[in-house]
PDB file of C-alpha atoms in Angstrom:
ATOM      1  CA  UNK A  17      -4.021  32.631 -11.292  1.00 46.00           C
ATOM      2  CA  UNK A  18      -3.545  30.654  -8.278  1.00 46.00           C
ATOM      3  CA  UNK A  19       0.094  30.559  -6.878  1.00 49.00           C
ATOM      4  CA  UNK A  20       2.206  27.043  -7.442  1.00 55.00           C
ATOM      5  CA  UNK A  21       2.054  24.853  -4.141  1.00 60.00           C
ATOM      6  CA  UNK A  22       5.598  25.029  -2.657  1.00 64.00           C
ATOM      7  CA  UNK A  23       7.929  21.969  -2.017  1.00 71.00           C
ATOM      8  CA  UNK A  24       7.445  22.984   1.803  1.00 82.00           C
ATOM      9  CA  UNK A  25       4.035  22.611   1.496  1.00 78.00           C
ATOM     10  CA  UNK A  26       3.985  19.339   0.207  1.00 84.00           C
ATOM     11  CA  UNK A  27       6.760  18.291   2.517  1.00 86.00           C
ATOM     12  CA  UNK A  28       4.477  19.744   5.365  1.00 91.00           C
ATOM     13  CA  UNK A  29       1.373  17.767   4.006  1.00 93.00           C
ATOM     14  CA  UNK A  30       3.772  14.398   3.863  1.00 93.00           C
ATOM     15  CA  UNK A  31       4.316  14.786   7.479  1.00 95.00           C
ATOM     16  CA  UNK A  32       0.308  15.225   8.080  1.00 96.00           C
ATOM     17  CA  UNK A  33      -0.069  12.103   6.283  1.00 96.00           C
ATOM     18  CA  UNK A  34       2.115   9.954   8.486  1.00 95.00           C
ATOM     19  CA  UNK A  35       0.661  11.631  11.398  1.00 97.00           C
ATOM     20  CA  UNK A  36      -2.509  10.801  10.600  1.00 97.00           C
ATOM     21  CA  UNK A  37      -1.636   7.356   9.777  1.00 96.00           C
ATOM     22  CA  UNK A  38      -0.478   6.830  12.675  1.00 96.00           C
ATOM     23  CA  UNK A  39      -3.392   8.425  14.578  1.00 96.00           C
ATOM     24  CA  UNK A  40      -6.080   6.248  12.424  1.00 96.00           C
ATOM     25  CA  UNK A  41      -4.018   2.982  13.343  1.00 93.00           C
ATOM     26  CA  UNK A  42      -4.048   3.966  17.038  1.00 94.00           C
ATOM     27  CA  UNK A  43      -7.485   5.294  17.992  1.00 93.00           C
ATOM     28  CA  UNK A  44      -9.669   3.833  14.273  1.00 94.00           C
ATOM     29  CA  UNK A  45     -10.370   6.630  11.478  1.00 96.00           C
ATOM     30  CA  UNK A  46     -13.604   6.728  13.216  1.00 94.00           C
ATOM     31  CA  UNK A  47     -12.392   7.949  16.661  1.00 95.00           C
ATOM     32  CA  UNK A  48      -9.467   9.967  15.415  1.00 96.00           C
ATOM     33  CA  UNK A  49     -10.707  13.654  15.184  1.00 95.00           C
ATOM     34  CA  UNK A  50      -9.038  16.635  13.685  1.00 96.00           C
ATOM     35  CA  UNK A  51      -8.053  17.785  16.678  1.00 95.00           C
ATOM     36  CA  UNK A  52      -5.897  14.408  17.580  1.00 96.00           C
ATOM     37  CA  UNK A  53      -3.959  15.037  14.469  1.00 96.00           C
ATOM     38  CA  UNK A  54      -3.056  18.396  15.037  1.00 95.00           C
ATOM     39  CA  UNK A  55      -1.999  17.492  19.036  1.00 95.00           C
ATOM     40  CA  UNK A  56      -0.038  14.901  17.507  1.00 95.00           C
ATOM     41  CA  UNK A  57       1.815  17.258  15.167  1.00 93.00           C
ATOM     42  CA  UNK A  58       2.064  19.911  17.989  1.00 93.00           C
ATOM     43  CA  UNK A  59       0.070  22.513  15.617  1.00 91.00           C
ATOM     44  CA  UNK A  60      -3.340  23.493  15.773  1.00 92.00           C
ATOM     45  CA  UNK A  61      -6.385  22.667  14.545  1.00 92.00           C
ATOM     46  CA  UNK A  62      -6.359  25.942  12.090  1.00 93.00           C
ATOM     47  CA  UNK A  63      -2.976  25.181  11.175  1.00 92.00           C
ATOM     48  CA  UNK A  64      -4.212  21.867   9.884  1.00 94.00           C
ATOM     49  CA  UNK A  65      -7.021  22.851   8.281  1.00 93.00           C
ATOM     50  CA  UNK A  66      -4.536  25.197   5.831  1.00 92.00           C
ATOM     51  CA  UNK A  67      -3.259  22.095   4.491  1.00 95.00           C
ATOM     52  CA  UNK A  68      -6.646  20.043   4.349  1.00 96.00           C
ATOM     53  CA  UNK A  69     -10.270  20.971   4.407  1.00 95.00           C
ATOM     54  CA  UNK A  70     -11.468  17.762   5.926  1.00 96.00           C
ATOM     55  CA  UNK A  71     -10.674  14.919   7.812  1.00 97.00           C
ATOM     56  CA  UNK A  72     -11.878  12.636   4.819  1.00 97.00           C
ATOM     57  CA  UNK A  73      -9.744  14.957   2.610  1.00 97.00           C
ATOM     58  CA  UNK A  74      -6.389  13.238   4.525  1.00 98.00           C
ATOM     59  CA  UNK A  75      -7.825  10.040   3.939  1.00 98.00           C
ATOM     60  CA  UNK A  76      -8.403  10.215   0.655  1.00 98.00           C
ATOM     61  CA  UNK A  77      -4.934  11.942   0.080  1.00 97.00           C
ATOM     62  CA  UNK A  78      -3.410   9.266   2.020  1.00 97.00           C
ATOM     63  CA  UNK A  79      -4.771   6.389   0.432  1.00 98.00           C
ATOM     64  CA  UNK A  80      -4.251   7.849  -2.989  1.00 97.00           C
ATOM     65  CA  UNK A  81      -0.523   8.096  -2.210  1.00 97.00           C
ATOM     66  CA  UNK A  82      -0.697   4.853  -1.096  1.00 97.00           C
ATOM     67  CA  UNK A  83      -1.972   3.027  -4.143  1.00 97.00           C
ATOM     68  CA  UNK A  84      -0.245   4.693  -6.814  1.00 97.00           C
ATOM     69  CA  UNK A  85       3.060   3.582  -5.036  1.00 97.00           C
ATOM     70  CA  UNK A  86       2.101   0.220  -4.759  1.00 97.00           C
ATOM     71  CA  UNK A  87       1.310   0.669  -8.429  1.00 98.00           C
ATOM     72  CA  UNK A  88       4.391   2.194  -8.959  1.00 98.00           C
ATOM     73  CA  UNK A  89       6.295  -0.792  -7.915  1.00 98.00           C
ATOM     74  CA  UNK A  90       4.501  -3.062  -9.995  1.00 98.00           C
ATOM     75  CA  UNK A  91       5.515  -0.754 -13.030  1.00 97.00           C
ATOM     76  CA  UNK A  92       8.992  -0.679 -11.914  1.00 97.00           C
ATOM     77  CA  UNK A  93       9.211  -4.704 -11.863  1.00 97.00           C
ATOM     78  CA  UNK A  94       7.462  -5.077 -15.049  1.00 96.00           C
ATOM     79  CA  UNK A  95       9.782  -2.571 -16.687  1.00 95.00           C
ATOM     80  CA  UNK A  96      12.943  -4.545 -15.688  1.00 95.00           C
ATOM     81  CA  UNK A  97      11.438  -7.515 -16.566  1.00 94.00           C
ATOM     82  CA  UNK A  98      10.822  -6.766 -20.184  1.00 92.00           C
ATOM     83  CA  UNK A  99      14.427  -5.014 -20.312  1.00 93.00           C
ATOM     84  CA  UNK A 100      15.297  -9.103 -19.732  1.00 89.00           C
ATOM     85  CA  UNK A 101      16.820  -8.381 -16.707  1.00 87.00           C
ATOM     86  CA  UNK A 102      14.354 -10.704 -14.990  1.00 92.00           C
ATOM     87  CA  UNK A 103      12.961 -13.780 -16.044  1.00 95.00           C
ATOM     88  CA  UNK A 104       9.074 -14.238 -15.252  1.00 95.00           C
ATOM     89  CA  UNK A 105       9.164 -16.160 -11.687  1.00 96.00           C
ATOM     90  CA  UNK A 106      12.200 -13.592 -10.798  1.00 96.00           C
ATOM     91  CA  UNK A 107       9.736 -10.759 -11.470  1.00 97.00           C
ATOM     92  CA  UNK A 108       7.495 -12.460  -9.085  1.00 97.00           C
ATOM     93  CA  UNK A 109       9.932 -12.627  -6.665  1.00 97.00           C
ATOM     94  CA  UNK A 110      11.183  -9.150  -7.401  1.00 97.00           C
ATOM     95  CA  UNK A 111       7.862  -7.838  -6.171  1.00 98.00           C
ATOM     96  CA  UNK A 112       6.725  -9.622  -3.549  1.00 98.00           C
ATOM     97  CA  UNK A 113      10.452  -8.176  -1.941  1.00 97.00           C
ATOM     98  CA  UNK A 114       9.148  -4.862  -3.065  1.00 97.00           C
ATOM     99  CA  UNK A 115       5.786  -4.801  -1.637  1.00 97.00           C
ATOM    100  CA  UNK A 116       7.186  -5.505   1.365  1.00 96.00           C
ATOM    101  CA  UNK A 117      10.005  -3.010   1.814  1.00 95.00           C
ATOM    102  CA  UNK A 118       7.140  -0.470   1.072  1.00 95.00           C
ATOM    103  CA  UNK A 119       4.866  -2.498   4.051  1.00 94.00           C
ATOM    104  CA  UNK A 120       7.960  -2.034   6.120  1.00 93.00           C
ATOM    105  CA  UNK A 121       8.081   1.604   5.966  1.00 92.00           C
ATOM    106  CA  UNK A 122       4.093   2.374   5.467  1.00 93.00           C
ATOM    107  CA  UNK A 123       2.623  -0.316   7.795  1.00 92.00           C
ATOM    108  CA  UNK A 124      -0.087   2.477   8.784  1.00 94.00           C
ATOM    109  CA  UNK A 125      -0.983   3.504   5.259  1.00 95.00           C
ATOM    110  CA  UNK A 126      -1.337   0.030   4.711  1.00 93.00           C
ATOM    111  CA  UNK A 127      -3.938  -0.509   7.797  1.00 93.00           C
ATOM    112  CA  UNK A 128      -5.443   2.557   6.441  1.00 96.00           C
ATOM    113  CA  UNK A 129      -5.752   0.789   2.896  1.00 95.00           C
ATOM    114  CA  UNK A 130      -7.548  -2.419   4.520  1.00 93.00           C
ATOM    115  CA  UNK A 131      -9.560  -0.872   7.191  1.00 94.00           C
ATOM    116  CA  UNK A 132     -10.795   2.759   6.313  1.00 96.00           C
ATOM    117  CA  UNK A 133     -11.415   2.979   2.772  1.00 97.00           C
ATOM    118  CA  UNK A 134     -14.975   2.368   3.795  1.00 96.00           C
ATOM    119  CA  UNK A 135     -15.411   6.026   4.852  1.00 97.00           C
ATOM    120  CA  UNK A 136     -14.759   7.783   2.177  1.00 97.00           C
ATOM    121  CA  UNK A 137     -17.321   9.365  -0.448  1.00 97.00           C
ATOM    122  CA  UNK A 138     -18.466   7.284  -3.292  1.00 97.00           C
ATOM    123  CA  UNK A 139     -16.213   8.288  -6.074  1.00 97.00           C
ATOM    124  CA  UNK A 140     -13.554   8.690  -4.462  1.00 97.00           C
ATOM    125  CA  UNK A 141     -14.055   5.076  -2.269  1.00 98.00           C
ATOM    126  CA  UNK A 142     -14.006   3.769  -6.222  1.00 98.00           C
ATOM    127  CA  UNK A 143     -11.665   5.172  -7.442  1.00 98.00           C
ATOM    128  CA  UNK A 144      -9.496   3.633  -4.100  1.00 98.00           C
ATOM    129  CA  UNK A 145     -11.027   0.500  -5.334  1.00 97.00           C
ATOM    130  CA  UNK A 146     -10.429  -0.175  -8.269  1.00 98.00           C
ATOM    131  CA  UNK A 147      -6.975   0.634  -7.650  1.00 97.00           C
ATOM    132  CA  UNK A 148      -6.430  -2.305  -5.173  1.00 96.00           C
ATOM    133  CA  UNK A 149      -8.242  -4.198  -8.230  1.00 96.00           C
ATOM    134  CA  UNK A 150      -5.764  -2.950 -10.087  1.00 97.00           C
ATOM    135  CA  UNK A 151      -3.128  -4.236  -7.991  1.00 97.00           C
ATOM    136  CA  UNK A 152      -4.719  -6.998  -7.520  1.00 96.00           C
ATOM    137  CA  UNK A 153      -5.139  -8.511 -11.425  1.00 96.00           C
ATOM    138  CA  UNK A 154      -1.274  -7.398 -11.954  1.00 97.00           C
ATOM    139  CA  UNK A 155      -0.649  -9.279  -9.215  1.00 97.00           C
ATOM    140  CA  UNK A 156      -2.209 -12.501 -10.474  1.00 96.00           C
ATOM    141  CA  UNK A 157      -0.771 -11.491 -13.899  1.00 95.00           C
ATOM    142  CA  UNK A 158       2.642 -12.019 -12.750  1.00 96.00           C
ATOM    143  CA  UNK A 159       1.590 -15.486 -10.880  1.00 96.00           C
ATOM    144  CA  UNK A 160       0.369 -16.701 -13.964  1.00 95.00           C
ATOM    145  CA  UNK A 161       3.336 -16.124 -15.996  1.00 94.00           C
ATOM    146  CA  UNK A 162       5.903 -17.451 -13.034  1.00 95.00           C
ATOM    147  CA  UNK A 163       3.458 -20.536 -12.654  1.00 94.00           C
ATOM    148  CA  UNK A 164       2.070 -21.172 -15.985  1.00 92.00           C
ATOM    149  CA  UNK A 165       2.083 -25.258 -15.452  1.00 89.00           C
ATOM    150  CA  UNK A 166      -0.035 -24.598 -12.540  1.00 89.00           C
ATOM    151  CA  UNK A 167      -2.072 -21.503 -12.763  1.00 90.00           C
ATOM    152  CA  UNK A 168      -4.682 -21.587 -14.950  1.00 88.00           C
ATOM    153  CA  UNK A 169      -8.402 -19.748 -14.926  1.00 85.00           C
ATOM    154  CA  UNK A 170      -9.554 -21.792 -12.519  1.00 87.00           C
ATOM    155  CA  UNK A 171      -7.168 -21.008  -9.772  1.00 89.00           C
ATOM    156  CA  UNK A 172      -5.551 -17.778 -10.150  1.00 91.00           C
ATOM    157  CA  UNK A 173      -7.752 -15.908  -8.018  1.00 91.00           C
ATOM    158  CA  UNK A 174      -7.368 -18.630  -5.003  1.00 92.00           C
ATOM    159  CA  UNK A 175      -3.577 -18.389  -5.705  1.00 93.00           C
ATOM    160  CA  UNK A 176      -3.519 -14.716  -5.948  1.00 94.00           C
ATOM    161  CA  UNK A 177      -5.296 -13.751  -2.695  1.00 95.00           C
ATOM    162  CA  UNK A 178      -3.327 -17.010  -1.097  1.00 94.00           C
ATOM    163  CA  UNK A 179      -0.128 -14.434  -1.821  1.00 96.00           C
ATOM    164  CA  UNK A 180      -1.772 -11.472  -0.737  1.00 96.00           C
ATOM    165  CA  UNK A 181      -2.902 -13.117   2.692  1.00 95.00           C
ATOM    166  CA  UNK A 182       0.856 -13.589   3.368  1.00 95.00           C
ATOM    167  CA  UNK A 183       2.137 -10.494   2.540  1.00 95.00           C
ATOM    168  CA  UNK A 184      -0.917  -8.403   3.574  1.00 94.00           C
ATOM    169  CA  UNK A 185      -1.234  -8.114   7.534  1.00 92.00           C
ATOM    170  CA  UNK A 186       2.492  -8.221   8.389  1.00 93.00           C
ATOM    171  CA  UNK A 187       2.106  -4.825   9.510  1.00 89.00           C
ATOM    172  CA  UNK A 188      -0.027  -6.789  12.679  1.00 90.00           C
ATOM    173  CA  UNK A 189       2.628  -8.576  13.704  1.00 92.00           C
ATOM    174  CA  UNK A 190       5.637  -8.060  12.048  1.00 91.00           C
ATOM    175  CA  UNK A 191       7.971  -5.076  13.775  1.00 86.00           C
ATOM    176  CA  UNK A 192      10.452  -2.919  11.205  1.00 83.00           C
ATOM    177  CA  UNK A 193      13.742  -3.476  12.010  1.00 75.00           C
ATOM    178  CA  UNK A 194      13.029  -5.830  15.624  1.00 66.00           C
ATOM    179  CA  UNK A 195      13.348  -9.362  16.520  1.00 74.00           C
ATOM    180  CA  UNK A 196      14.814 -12.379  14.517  1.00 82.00           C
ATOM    181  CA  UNK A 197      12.880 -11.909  11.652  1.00 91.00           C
ATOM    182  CA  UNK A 198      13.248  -9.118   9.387  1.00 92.00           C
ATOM    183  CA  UNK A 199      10.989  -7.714   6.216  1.00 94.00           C
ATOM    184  CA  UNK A 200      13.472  -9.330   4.136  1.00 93.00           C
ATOM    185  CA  UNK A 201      13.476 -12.502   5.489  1.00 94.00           C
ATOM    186  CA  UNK A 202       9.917 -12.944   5.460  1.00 95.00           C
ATOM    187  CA  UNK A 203      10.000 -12.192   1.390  1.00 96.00           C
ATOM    188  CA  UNK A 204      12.716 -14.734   1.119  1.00 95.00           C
ATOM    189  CA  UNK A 205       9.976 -17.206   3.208  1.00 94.00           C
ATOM    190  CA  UNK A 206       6.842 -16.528   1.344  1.00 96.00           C
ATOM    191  CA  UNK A 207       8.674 -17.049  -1.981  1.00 96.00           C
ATOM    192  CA  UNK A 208      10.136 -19.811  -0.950  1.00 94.00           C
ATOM    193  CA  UNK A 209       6.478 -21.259   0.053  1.00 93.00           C
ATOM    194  CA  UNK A 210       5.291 -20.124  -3.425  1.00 92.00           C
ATOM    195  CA  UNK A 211       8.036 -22.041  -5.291  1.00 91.00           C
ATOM    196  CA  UNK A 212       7.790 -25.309  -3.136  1.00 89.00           C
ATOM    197  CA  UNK A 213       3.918 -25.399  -3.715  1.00 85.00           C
ATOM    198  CA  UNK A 214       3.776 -24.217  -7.054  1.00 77.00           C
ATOM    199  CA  UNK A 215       6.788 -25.049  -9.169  1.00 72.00           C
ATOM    200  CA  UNK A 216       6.148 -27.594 -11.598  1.00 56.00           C
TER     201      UNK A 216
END
């Protein structure tokens, strides 16, 4: 029987992950080599390869992190929300601020998510997939309900990737924790575009 992965090892593959991240967002996925991540860690290139077999394998590993957090957060909101703690265009609101407190502290994971899914292997490129799908229909889900005077069928999509354009590619030009505008603030903007344009 194989021995039980220690909480150092999983710490140790954490810190891989952001590494790599980081490395992908800097040189492209394509360019990064194993090699770059280990320099960047200050280990070596067998050293890495205890934690993960491939190069796609930290990929994968990242971007699975990645969207069962952001999934994560949309069971978190919907949870309070049928507690009644939040009515349905607060729940909106309540996740758009928490997608982008996680974009504020995973801004590579997140260029990761957009640009490099592409490489990996077919299942596991669907199963990425249809998580952001996933995502994706909650998303509109919780749209609908804030907006139901002026969301219907015909629009939802349009309005849904309208949101996701906004909040989506801050981590190009928005800086965590530098210059006048914060994470925060932004949220506050964006819903305050959404209720202006789409309150009844």
């Amino acid at each position: 029987m194989a021995r039980p992965k220690s909480s150092q090892h999983e710490i140790k593959r954490d810190e891989i992950l952001e590494i790599a991240a980081q490395c992908f967002a800097e040189r492209s996925y394509f360019a990064a080599s194993m090699n770059d991540i280990a320099a960047a860690g200050g280990t070596s290139k067998a050293r890495l390869y205890h934690y993960y077999e491939s190069k796609e394998a930290i990929l994968f590993d990242l971007l699975d992190r990645h969207t069962q957090r952001l999934l994560a957060l949309i069971g978190q909101v919907e949870a309070t929300a049928q507690r009644g703690r939040l009515d349905d265009r607060a729940a909106l609101h309540e996740l758009i601020r928490a997608f982008l407190e996680e974009y504020e502290t995973s801004a590579t994971r997140h260029a990761a998510l957009l640009h490099d899914t592409k490489f990996l292997g077919d299942t596991q490129r669907d199963l990425i997939l249809d998580r952001q799908r996933d995502v994706v229909s909650a998303v509109t889900r919780f749209i609908r309900r804030a907006y139901p005077q002026r969301v219907g069928d015909a629009n939802q999509t349009p309005v849904a990737m309208m949101l996701f354009g906004m909040i989506n590619w801050t981590f190009t030009w928005l800086r965590p924790g530098g210059g006048s505008l914060s994470y925060g603030d932004f949220a506050g903007q964006v819903i305050e575009v959404l209720d202006r344009g789409l309150a009844a």
